[in-house]
Amino acid sequence: MKKITFCSLFLLLCLSVLAKEPVKVACVGNSITYGYMIEDREHDSYPAQLQLMLGDEYVVGNFGKSGATLLNKGHRPYMKQEEFQQALKFAGDIVVIHLGINDTDPRDWPDYRDYFVRDYLALIDSFRVVNPNARILVARMTPIADRHPRFESGTRDWHGEIQQAIETVAGYAGAQLIDFHEPLYHYPFMLPDAVHPTVEGAGILAKTVYSAITGDYGGLRMSEMYSDNMVLQRDCPLDIHGVANAGEEVTISIAGQKQSVKTGSDGKWSVLLQPLKSGGPYSLTVFTGKSRLHFDNVLVGEVWLCSGQSNMEFMLKEASTAKVEIPQSAHSNIRLFDMKARWRTNPVEWDVSVLDSLNHLQYYKNTKWTECSPKTAADFSAVAYYFGKTLQDSLRVPVGLICNAIGGSPTESWVSRNALEYHFPAILRKWMQNDFIPEWIRERAVLNVKKSTDKFQRHPYEPCYSYESGILPLDKFPIKGVIWYQGESNAPKYETHEKLFRLLVDSWRKNWNNPELPFYYVQLSSIDRPSWPWFRNSQRMLMDKIPHTGMAVSSDCGDSLDVHPKNKRPVGERLARWALNRTYGKEYVVPSGPLFRSAESQNGAVYVSFDYADGLRTADGKAIRTFEIAETEGIYYPAKAEVVGNRVKVYNEHVKNPRYVRYGWQPFTHANLVNSQGLPASTFRSN
């Protein structure tokens, strides 16, 4: 009898488990939740895809209403719709709310913004009334792309204000904040009408909700920036971060330090290590109860990002010094992280598989840190190699170099989307037909993507693309500074470049949360392209407009016919001079050749003063060349020039009252003024 009773009880227990009620998930929202513009929304809307991910233990209800506003005074208040009543009746155990997009309408936010937080709290309370144990997930809104017709007239700014209000609501209500914005923000092709996601975009939203509900973020993961042989930045707190499943404890240990942290509900964890002194090798270990990551041969020293277009990409094996330099390039204290492109931006048609990978920001090959050796150095950036070698020789500490240069890439491709949306939105729109973009860039891109049937096909020359594929994946890996060689693709329009370059530097500094991040760049060299003197002069003036920058002059290393001059050693070494002088305080290192400071007209001559002018002379021992003066702008005469103390006297007997002076104002210049270090003077033009 006892045996039968035990079996019966066991059977009842099993049946009760099998009969357990599924967890009810109510997806509350607008047309994005509803699945507007998705052909088969019953199967492909984000709630439908979420149901497949969660399985039979959950039942997901779609209570999206197209056009719905959160504001109860809005043009279509969600709480006055039938879908709201259905959601209340459903009484979800979990309620996912995504509202606010339609409140960016000029009929709503300008007049009723003060009601938003209270209305949102009232909505949350209503779900807690019907189910006091309801778990509330509040979503940051999906992006609104720059193509939206009201983007600049209010939508962009109001969208940002509403995001902040949503974060306030989540905190005050004790709700779990989830992010629908970031996962889609860098994929504009997934928002074909600037608002509504495609099936793929809806899948990303579903995955976001799935992870938030289950805590499953794929286990312990870190950026590929962390690998054997890496260099960590010395003498500063180190933010080591990654992803793990929600609630997991993550422990990090290196060089006698050991810290643990609990992973947040968003799957993110971060530990701030105490500053490390230069040295190594060390081992970095990161582990949870289930997973372990271990990195060996880790050094601590100086880490620099080396970026730009083809002249930064230009490999050491292509340089004029290759035969001498490569055999002696074994430097165990120099480490290289070489981000090579999967496809070259040559004038050819790409096949469909390439186009799809580009859309998903998969432009670079997978890579890892390596020791500098003849094998690895040969394929690495020549400019970056000489920069790093000079630093290592001078500082006697490990140096890590990250190179992500893309041949032909224009400045705008390296600027963050947020910076362009707020400060230069016009350059984002229809960029392949956009007059801000140089014509050859547009023609090359059109040829590359000719086989694409997607009107939103992405390309490495597209505004924001290089930033999203080449900067964001660095995952804010701690760096000391940046060296930059780019501008050839923007030289015809220096005025546009001036605006873009400032946005680029600012957006990178914001990415690394370092407003003083050193940024040293190369002034374009010499070639027979008419716009280059104006561009070189513009680059020179940018030093005074952007703090913590420096410019390496390279006009003496140019080639009249080749945009890729092969003598890269001086360029890398001159960039290193700026770093040694400004970043590392080596005052005995002269950072630059003569840089124009001022000009004064006296007795029919112009006296030009320079910074870094000690020991003014000519590089070849001959007379100073390429100075010109004018009494009327546009009517210049070649001038004689001679060194007088630390100034240069410039004159021409036919110009009695000179008011303008310029130097090196030829596309391919034979300018020869240098200082005591043999460093060349920059092109300049001034009143």
XYZ file of C-alpha atoms in Angstrom:
687
model
C 0.000 0.000 0.000
C 2.846 2.352 0.879
C 4.533 1.572 -2.470
C 1.388 2.435 -4.404
C 0.956 5.643 -2.464
C 4.560 6.680 -3.135
C 4.211 5.982 -6.874
C 0.957 7.885 -6.995
C 2.480 10.881 -5.280
C 5.478 10.799 -7.617
C 3.143 10.639 -10.618
C 1.147 13.582 -9.347
C 4.345 15.554 -8.828
C 5.463 14.838 -12.380
C 2.072 15.811 -13.756
C 2.110 19.042 -11.776
C 5.493 19.893 -13.236
C 4.290 19.074 -16.733
C 1.161 21.133 -16.178
C 3.089 24.182 -14.948
C 1.667 27.365 -16.364
C 3.947 29.026 -18.946
C 5.433 32.394 -18.117
C 3.422 35.098 -19.844
C 5.429 37.798 -21.651
C 3.465 40.878 -22.755
C 5.165 42.939 -25.474
C 3.677 46.424 -25.249
C 4.534 49.097 -27.785
C 3.928 50.814 -31.080
C 4.232 49.799 -34.746
C 7.736 48.452 -34.160
C 6.385 45.940 -31.661
C 3.391 45.276 -33.905
C 5.693 44.454 -36.828
C 4.710 47.158 -39.279
C 6.427 46.805 -42.698
C 7.312 43.171 -41.952
C 5.587 41.069 -44.598
C 4.780 38.112 -42.340
C 4.482 39.841 -38.985
C 2.723 36.861 -37.394
C 5.965 34.914 -37.705
C 8.653 37.584 -38.038
C 7.768 40.495 -35.735
C 10.078 40.744 -32.760
C 7.514 39.203 -30.324
C 7.009 36.266 -32.704
C 10.756 35.668 -32.981
C 11.057 36.033 -29.205
C 8.499 33.237 -28.781
C 10.673 30.880 -30.827
C 13.739 31.765 -28.794
C 12.039 31.313 -25.412
C 10.273 28.068 -26.267
C 7.214 26.404 -24.777
C 7.878 27.490 -21.201
C 6.810 30.978 -22.206
C 3.871 32.455 -24.066
C 4.506 35.792 -25.755
C 1.718 38.236 -26.536
C 2.059 41.012 -29.102
C 0.174 44.096 -27.940
C 1.751 46.622 -30.270
C -0.353 49.477 -31.663
C 0.793 51.381 -34.726
C 1.102 55.110 -34.122
C 0.681 54.798 -30.356
C 2.130 57.466 -28.089
C 3.157 57.056 -24.474
C 1.790 60.508 -23.690
C -1.845 60.402 -22.641
C -2.307 63.816 -24.249
C -0.605 62.606 -27.416
C -2.266 62.111 -30.771
C -2.869 58.361 -30.133
C -2.389 57.479 -26.443
C -1.559 53.826 -25.906
C -3.601 53.681 -22.711
C -6.732 54.584 -24.684
C -6.302 51.793 -27.241
C -7.898 48.356 -27.315
C -4.437 46.769 -27.326
C -3.827 48.221 -23.857
C -6.979 46.589 -22.515
C -5.929 43.295 -24.082
C -2.506 43.582 -22.449
C -4.108 44.187 -19.041
C -6.328 41.165 -19.485
C -3.270 39.104 -20.421
C -1.731 40.058 -17.039
C 1.830 39.297 -18.066
C 4.376 37.924 -15.656
C 6.903 39.863 -17.689
C 5.989 43.118 -19.449
C 8.302 44.543 -22.109
C 7.469 48.175 -22.932
C 8.796 49.986 -25.981
C 7.085 53.344 -26.402
C 8.203 56.900 -27.114
C 9.034 56.866 -30.832
C 5.728 58.451 -31.830
C 6.000 61.025 -29.065
C 8.682 62.718 -31.190
C 5.797 63.998 -33.323
C 5.570 67.832 -33.221
C 1.955 67.418 -32.054
C 3.156 65.722 -28.886
C 6.555 66.326 -27.309
C 6.759 70.151 -27.591
C 3.488 70.661 -25.709
C 3.246 67.672 -23.395
C 6.810 66.647 -22.514
C 6.232 67.519 -18.852
C 3.704 64.677 -18.574
C 5.912 61.944 -20.028
C 7.492 60.542 -16.864
C 4.217 60.507 -14.892
C 2.322 58.936 -17.801
C 4.974 56.236 -18.159
C 4.864 55.478 -14.425
C 1.086 55.240 -14.611
C 1.384 52.708 -17.435
C 3.803 50.596 -15.393
C 1.541 50.797 -12.334
C -1.407 49.560 -14.364
C 0.414 46.326 -15.191
C 1.480 45.902 -11.576
C -2.143 46.248 -10.473
C -3.285 43.283 -12.576
C -0.172 41.293 -11.653
C 1.608 42.569 -8.526
C 4.578 40.296 -9.265
C 5.008 41.489 -12.838
C 8.590 41.993 -13.929
C 8.797 45.205 -15.960
C 11.364 45.693 -18.748
C 11.559 49.242 -20.109
C 13.280 49.610 -23.480
C 15.401 52.510 -24.651
C 13.927 53.452 -28.013
C 15.087 52.085 -31.326
C 16.981 54.585 -33.507
C 15.434 57.070 -35.895
C 17.749 57.368 -38.898
C 18.884 60.651 -40.415
C 16.688 59.983 -43.462
C 13.573 60.764 -41.423
C 11.882 63.873 -42.907
C 11.718 65.638 -39.528
C 15.166 64.541 -38.353
C 16.705 68.012 -38.097
C 13.516 69.943 -37.392
C 13.016 68.298 -34.015
C 12.882 64.514 -34.161
C 16.625 63.992 -33.557
C 16.733 66.212 -30.487
C 13.399 65.110 -29.040
C 14.375 61.467 -29.499
C 17.429 62.100 -27.318
C 15.370 63.899 -24.668
C 12.839 61.078 -24.552
C 15.641 58.516 -24.135
C 16.780 60.356 -21.031
C 13.205 60.447 -19.707
C 12.891 56.684 -20.245
C 16.056 56.071 -18.243
C 14.613 58.228 -15.461
C 11.395 56.194 -15.509
C 13.217 52.867 -15.286
C 15.281 54.013 -12.330
C 12.368 55.518 -10.431
C 10.049 52.568 -11.048
C 12.636 49.920 -10.257
C 12.192 48.479 -13.737
C 14.885 46.688 -15.739
C 16.244 48.978 -18.448
C 17.025 47.270 -21.749
C 18.575 48.815 -24.840
C 16.799 48.716 -28.214
C 18.906 51.597 -29.525
C 22.549 50.523 -29.556
C 22.056 47.111 -31.249
C 20.444 48.751 -34.318
C 22.127 52.164 -34.344
C 25.064 51.170 -36.531
C 22.950 49.281 -39.104
C 20.914 51.889 -41.014
C 20.019 49.381 -43.725
C 17.894 47.581 -41.129
C 15.675 50.685 -40.923
C 14.598 51.084 -44.560
C 12.039 53.815 -43.791
C 14.279 55.343 -41.086
C 12.040 53.968 -38.299
C 10.833 50.381 -38.713
C 13.234 47.430 -38.508
C 13.481 44.712 -41.105
C 12.987 41.061 -40.172
C 16.679 40.907 -39.297
C 16.393 44.025 -37.167
C 13.366 42.576 -35.392
C 15.461 39.486 -34.696
C 18.072 41.648 -32.986
C 15.365 43.163 -30.768
C 14.052 39.688 -29.966
C 17.552 38.537 -29.001
C 17.941 41.599 -26.773
C 14.728 40.775 -24.905
C 15.585 37.062 -24.747
C 18.916 37.783 -23.062
C 17.333 40.284 -20.675
C 14.672 37.778 -19.609
C 16.872 34.693 -19.319
C 20.196 36.289 -18.422
C 21.804 34.281 -21.217
C 24.365 36.478 -22.971
C 26.438 33.666 -24.406
C 28.771 33.233 -21.451
C 32.142 34.846 -20.772
C 33.428 36.877 -23.730
C 35.940 39.641 -24.328
C 36.998 41.719 -27.309
C 39.566 40.151 -29.641
C 41.825 43.001 -28.526
C 42.644 40.732 -25.598
C 45.000 37.983 -26.715
C 48.388 36.489 -25.990
C 51.272 38.930 -26.644
C 49.171 42.051 -26.042
C 50.424 45.269 -24.481
C 48.433 46.983 -21.735
C 48.816 50.708 -21.165
C 51.065 51.539 -18.216
C 50.620 54.068 -15.403
C 46.863 54.521 -15.656
C 43.804 52.743 -14.203
C 42.882 49.921 -16.594
C 39.244 49.306 -17.452
C 39.078 45.587 -18.222
C 35.594 44.670 -19.373
C 33.516 42.162 -21.285
C 30.307 40.134 -21.327
C 29.054 37.213 -19.256
C 25.710 35.785 -18.245
C 23.721 38.005 -15.902
C 24.621 37.558 -12.256
C 27.824 35.612 -12.894
C 30.819 36.554 -10.791
C 33.848 37.411 -12.921
C 37.360 37.372 -11.455
C 40.352 39.077 -13.058
C 43.981 38.602 -12.012
C 47.262 40.020 -13.292
C 50.602 41.042 -11.762
C 49.529 40.395 -8.180
C 46.150 42.100 -8.530
C 42.937 40.108 -8.199
C 39.444 41.569 -8.364
C 35.955 40.161 -8.709
C 32.749 41.731 -9.944
C 29.177 40.600 -10.508
C 27.833 40.790 -14.058
C 24.906 43.170 -14.473
C 21.452 42.361 -15.811
C 22.629 43.683 -19.195
C 25.392 41.041 -19.358
C 28.169 43.591 -18.952
C 30.980 43.544 -16.414
C 33.887 45.885 -15.827
C 36.828 45.999 -13.442
C 39.134 48.959 -12.908
C 42.641 47.663 -12.217
C 45.187 49.756 -10.380
C 47.888 51.261 -12.640
C 50.598 48.841 -13.719
C 54.239 49.746 -14.166
C 55.960 48.925 -17.444
C 57.317 45.422 -17.696
C 56.290 41.807 -18.019
C 55.714 39.296 -19.328
C 52.573 38.719 -17.265
C 49.558 36.467 -17.521
C 46.033 37.887 -17.477
C 43.348 35.483 -16.307
C 39.603 36.115 -16.433
C 37.220 33.462 -15.193
C 33.726 32.667 -13.976
C 32.442 29.497 -12.353
C 31.992 27.955 -15.801
C 34.490 29.613 -18.149
C 38.096 30.744 -18.166
C 40.115 33.046 -20.441
C 43.899 33.065 -20.101
C 46.345 35.353 -21.903
C 50.109 34.817 -21.761
C 53.176 36.879 -22.604
C 51.375 40.125 -21.736
C 53.523 43.265 -21.510
C 52.766 46.622 -19.933
C 53.968 49.735 -21.732
C 52.776 52.296 -24.271
C 49.877 51.580 -26.654
C 49.185 53.693 -29.739
C 46.503 53.517 -32.405
C 47.830 54.033 -35.949
C 45.057 54.919 -38.377
C 44.145 56.651 -41.626
C 44.164 55.643 -45.275
C 46.614 54.023 -47.657
C 49.785 55.870 -46.646
C 49.327 54.610 -43.096
C 48.358 51.197 -44.460
C 51.506 51.207 -46.662
C 53.550 48.179 -45.571
C 57.177 48.090 -44.507
C 57.989 45.596 -47.286
C 56.907 48.265 -49.818
C 59.117 50.991 -48.351
C 62.421 52.144 -49.812
C 64.169 50.950 -46.646
C 62.658 47.439 -46.686
C 65.786 45.484 -47.628
C 67.783 46.995 -44.794
C 65.078 47.295 -42.148
C 63.136 44.020 -42.321
C 66.056 41.672 -41.495
C 66.733 43.655 -38.307
C 63.109 44.146 -37.233
C 62.999 41.522 -34.474
C 61.885 43.477 -31.407
C 60.254 41.383 -28.687
C 59.257 44.548 -26.802
C 57.253 45.865 -29.760
C 53.897 44.170 -30.313
C 51.649 44.539 -33.345
C 47.886 44.294 -33.719
C 47.428 44.407 -37.483
C 43.835 44.809 -38.688
C 43.866 43.769 -42.340
C 40.925 44.291 -44.672
C 39.086 41.263 -46.025
C 38.699 43.045 -49.371
C 40.592 45.838 -51.054
C 38.746 48.943 -52.155
C 40.139 48.562 -55.670
C 38.094 49.602 -58.755
C 36.378 46.217 -59.167
C 32.886 44.837 -58.648
C 32.414 42.932 -55.399
C 30.301 39.789 -55.290
C 27.141 39.464 -53.217
C 28.808 37.654 -50.286
C 31.236 40.553 -49.880
C 28.374 43.053 -49.950
C 26.487 41.196 -47.227
C 29.569 41.086 -45.001
C 30.096 44.815 -45.488
C 26.515 45.502 -44.425
C 27.271 43.721 -41.165
C 30.478 45.714 -40.561
C 32.677 42.673 -41.176
C 35.399 44.501 -43.089
C 38.475 43.346 -41.170
C 39.934 39.879 -40.854
C 40.157 38.364 -37.398
C 43.527 39.121 -35.874
C 45.553 38.929 -32.674
C 48.618 40.504 -31.073
C 52.003 39.314 -32.344
C 55.613 40.047 -31.509
C 57.424 42.291 -33.965
C 59.596 40.100 -36.180
C 60.817 40.172 -39.784
C 57.723 38.157 -40.726
C 55.149 40.330 -38.951
C 56.861 43.693 -39.482
C 57.094 43.212 -43.255
C 53.309 43.315 -43.603
C 52.784 46.018 -40.987
C 52.444 49.758 -41.549
C 55.858 51.280 -42.312
C 54.959 54.629 -40.723
C 53.616 52.928 -37.589
C 56.661 50.640 -37.382
C 59.139 53.530 -37.447
C 57.007 55.472 -34.973
C 56.949 52.540 -32.546
C 60.617 51.724 -33.011
C 61.610 55.312 -32.225
C 59.429 55.334 -29.108
C 60.808 52.030 -27.887
C 64.397 53.113 -28.496
C 63.817 56.334 -26.546
C 61.540 55.195 -23.713
C 62.957 51.695 -23.222
C 59.514 50.275 -22.417
C 57.264 47.865 -24.336
C 55.275 49.460 -27.167
C 52.029 48.157 -28.638
C 50.857 49.345 -32.051
C 47.301 48.899 -33.368
C 46.855 49.578 -37.095
C 43.402 49.751 -38.706
C 44.067 51.959 -41.749
C 41.820 51.602 -44.822
C 43.100 52.557 -48.271
C 41.169 55.424 -49.841
C 38.985 56.027 -46.794
C 37.812 59.638 -46.469
C 37.736 61.518 -43.173
C 33.955 61.329 -42.854
C 34.071 57.528 -42.779
C 36.065 57.722 -39.516
C 33.660 60.059 -37.681
C 31.070 58.688 -35.259
C 27.452 58.581 -36.400
C 26.365 60.661 -33.431
C 28.848 63.428 -34.271
C 27.673 63.624 -37.881
C 23.983 63.426 -36.968
C 24.307 66.430 -34.671
C 26.941 68.508 -36.458
C 27.001 67.535 -40.148
C 23.825 65.554 -41.004
C 23.824 66.649 -44.635
C 26.871 64.498 -45.394
C 25.002 61.339 -44.348
C 22.190 61.578 -46.874
C 22.475 59.744 -50.181
C 26.218 59.818 -49.775
C 26.924 58.230 -53.168
C 25.277 61.270 -54.796
C 26.435 63.776 -52.178
C 28.471 66.800 -53.284
C 30.396 66.811 -49.997
C 31.988 63.513 -51.024
C 34.788 63.693 -53.649
C 33.621 62.411 -57.018
C 36.226 59.651 -57.373
C 35.205 58.276 -53.959
C 31.586 58.065 -55.096
C 32.530 56.493 -58.422
C 34.727 53.853 -56.760
C 31.993 52.968 -54.271
C 29.329 52.720 -56.971
C 31.535 50.321 -58.950
C 32.315 48.173 -55.886
C 28.651 47.710 -54.981
C 27.298 47.463 -58.515
C 25.912 43.966 -57.888
C 23.960 45.079 -54.851
C 20.171 45.118 -55.025
C 19.928 46.876 -51.644
C 19.570 50.672 -51.886
C 21.181 50.909 -48.427
C 24.290 48.925 -49.368
C 27.221 49.823 -47.119
C 30.794 50.596 -48.163
C 34.045 51.443 -46.310
C 33.968 54.967 -47.798
C 30.489 55.666 -46.426
C 30.276 58.280 -43.662
C 30.657 56.544 -40.251
C 31.569 53.152 -41.750
C 35.252 53.037 -40.812
C 34.419 54.277 -37.326
C 31.774 51.599 -36.850
C 33.852 48.772 -38.303
C 37.308 49.884 -37.171
C 36.985 51.954 -33.988
C 34.010 50.509 -32.127
C 35.400 46.924 -32.282
C 38.493 48.130 -30.416
C 36.069 48.206 -27.483
C 37.762 51.208 -25.854
C 40.967 49.216 -25.383
C 43.218 51.526 -23.310
C 45.581 53.546 -25.511
C 48.018 56.380 -24.926
C 47.303 58.248 -28.135
C 46.719 58.242 -31.897
C 48.866 58.786 -34.973
C 47.012 59.588 -38.172
C 47.941 59.737 -41.869
C 44.965 60.649 -44.024
C 43.641 63.467 -46.158
C 44.441 62.491 -49.727
C 40.776 61.588 -50.297
C 39.600 64.940 -48.890
C 42.241 67.254 -50.346
C 39.993 68.867 -53.007
C 37.685 70.253 -50.298
C 39.817 71.462 -47.414
C 36.971 73.551 -45.958
C 34.847 70.430 -45.503
C 37.831 68.534 -44.134
C 38.451 71.181 -41.468
C 34.985 70.586 -40.057
C 35.196 66.816 -40.382
C 38.650 66.492 -38.836
C 37.605 68.369 -35.733
C 34.554 66.108 -35.431
C 36.760 63.046 -35.912
C 39.198 63.971 -33.153
C 36.380 64.937 -30.806
C 34.421 61.729 -31.418
C 37.491 59.553 -30.808
C 38.294 61.400 -27.608
C 34.712 60.878 -26.446
C 34.933 57.188 -27.328
C 37.978 56.782 -25.079
C 36.608 59.234 -22.513
C 39.809 61.262 -22.733
C 39.406 64.895 -23.854
C 43.197 65.273 -23.926
C 43.946 62.153 -25.977
C 47.105 62.995 -27.985
C 46.445 63.080 -31.726
C 49.448 63.487 -34.016
C 48.932 63.589 -37.758
C 50.886 63.754 -40.992
C 50.643 66.762 -43.261
C 50.181 65.610 -46.850
C 53.376 65.299 -48.858
C 54.067 66.659 -52.336
C 52.464 65.557 -55.593
C 51.235 67.273 -58.731
C 47.676 67.830 -57.491
C 46.648 71.512 -57.528
C 44.626 71.535 -54.299
C 47.382 70.182 -52.066
C 49.063 73.480 -51.017
C 45.734 74.748 -49.697
C 45.130 71.468 -47.906
C 48.613 71.393 -46.354
C 48.133 74.939 -45.087
C 44.746 74.036 -43.670
C 46.278 71.077 -41.833
C 48.910 73.392 -40.388
C 46.278 75.758 -39.011
C 44.271 72.917 -37.474
C 47.026 72.470 -34.886
C 46.013 75.818 -33.366
C 42.317 74.963 -33.456
C 42.485 71.496 -31.870
C 44.382 71.129 -28.574
C 46.785 68.269 -27.888
C 47.629 67.751 -31.551
C 50.819 67.944 -33.581
C 51.649 67.722 -37.282
C 54.538 65.964 -38.973
C 55.630 67.698 -42.175
C 56.277 65.286 -45.059
C 56.447 67.545 -48.130
C 60.146 66.747 -48.572
C 59.310 63.028 -48.820
C 56.821 63.327 -51.675
C 56.762 61.966 -55.209
C 55.500 64.123 -58.067
C 53.647 61.202 -59.667
C 52.964 58.712 -56.866
C 50.492 59.402 -54.053
C 52.277 56.677 -52.074
C 55.848 57.910 -51.571
C 58.109 55.093 -50.439
C 60.331 56.912 -47.958
C 58.290 56.352 -44.783
C 61.036 56.346 -42.162
C 61.215 60.142 -41.689
C 57.426 60.327 -41.420
C 57.205 57.787 -38.611
C 60.158 59.304 -36.795
C 58.703 62.829 -37.027
C 55.430 61.635 -35.534
C 57.451 60.075 -32.717
C 59.136 63.431 -32.088
C 55.746 64.979 -31.287
C 54.918 62.133 -28.926
C 58.289 62.258 -27.186
C 58.169 66.019 -26.742
C 54.497 66.616 -25.927
C 53.268 63.326 -24.455
C 56.391 62.107 -22.691
C 57.899 65.460 -21.734
C 61.221 65.010 -23.544
C 61.909 68.714 -23.960
C 65.273 68.097 -25.590
C 63.480 66.469 -28.551
C 62.527 69.100 -31.125
C 59.021 68.106 -32.270
C 58.870 69.868 -35.633
C 60.555 71.840 -38.321
C 59.898 75.604 -38.576
C 56.203 76.454 -38.184
C 54.982 79.874 -39.274
C 54.247 82.209 -36.348
C 53.996 85.738 -37.769
C 55.081 88.077 -40.560
C 56.058 91.748 -40.337
C 56.569 94.148 -43.236
C 59.535 96.516 -42.911
C 61.212 98.694 -45.531
C 59.951 96.741 -48.526
C 60.675 93.310 -47.059
C 58.755 90.772 -45.032
C 60.337 89.319 -41.913
C 58.908 85.903 -41.110
C 59.107 84.412 -37.616
C 58.789 80.708 -36.870
C 58.399 78.364 -33.968
C 61.158 75.731 -33.758
C 63.443 78.056 -35.676
C 66.800 77.421 -33.995
C 69.511 76.987 -36.591
C 67.509 77.985 -39.650
C 69.249 76.851 -42.825
C 68.580 75.027 -46.065
C 68.518 71.269 -46.415
C 70.837 71.287 -49.427
C 73.149 74.213 -48.615
C 71.726 76.247 -51.486
C 69.662 79.445 -51.464
C 66.252 79.330 -49.800
C 63.588 78.400 -52.351
C 59.825 78.786 -52.920
C 59.074 81.973 -50.947
C 56.648 84.322 -52.722
C 55.305 87.746 -51.776
C 52.517 89.974 -53.035
C 51.142 93.443 -52.584
C 47.755 92.340 -53.892
C 46.368 88.917 -53.041
C 46.574 86.619 -56.057
C 49.468 88.434 -57.710
C 52.537 86.748 -56.233
C 56.175 87.121 -57.251
C 59.044 84.736 -56.503
C 61.078 86.217 -53.700
C 64.600 86.081 -52.443
C 64.986 84.904 -48.877
C 67.790 84.941 -46.368
C 68.150 83.994 -42.720
C 68.463 86.934 -40.338
C 68.876 85.615 -36.808
C 65.912 83.331 -36.193
C 63.830 85.035 -38.858
C 63.713 84.897 -42.634
C 63.851 88.109 -44.644
C 61.820 87.853 -47.851
C 61.837 90.470 -50.596
C 61.462 91.230 -54.291
C 62.484 94.510 -55.889
C 59.226 94.660 -57.875
C 57.073 94.443 -54.735
C 57.528 97.740 -52.889
C 54.889 97.251 -50.176
C 54.506 93.512 -49.596
C 51.376 92.516 -47.674
C 51.167 88.763 -48.345
C 53.703 85.964 -48.093
C 53.592 82.264 -48.799
C 56.042 79.372 -48.818
C 56.080 75.924 -50.388
C 52.950 76.850 -52.314
C 53.440 74.314 -55.079
C 51.627 70.946 -55.274
C 55.008 69.240 -55.635
C 57.351 71.591 -53.849
C 61.132 71.936 -53.788
C 60.993 73.928 -50.555
C 64.237 73.556 -48.603
C 64.043 75.545 -45.360
C 64.899 73.451 -42.287
C 66.001 73.971 -38.687
C 69.078 72.718 -36.858
C 67.578 69.197 -36.661
C 67.125 69.068 -40.422
C 63.339 69.117 -40.022
C 61.486 70.844 -42.886
C 59.346 73.957 -42.636
C 55.648 73.634 -43.357
C 53.800 75.107 -46.287
C 52.121 78.325 -45.171
C 50.268 81.351 -46.420
C 49.587 84.525 -44.476
C 48.890 88.237 -44.586
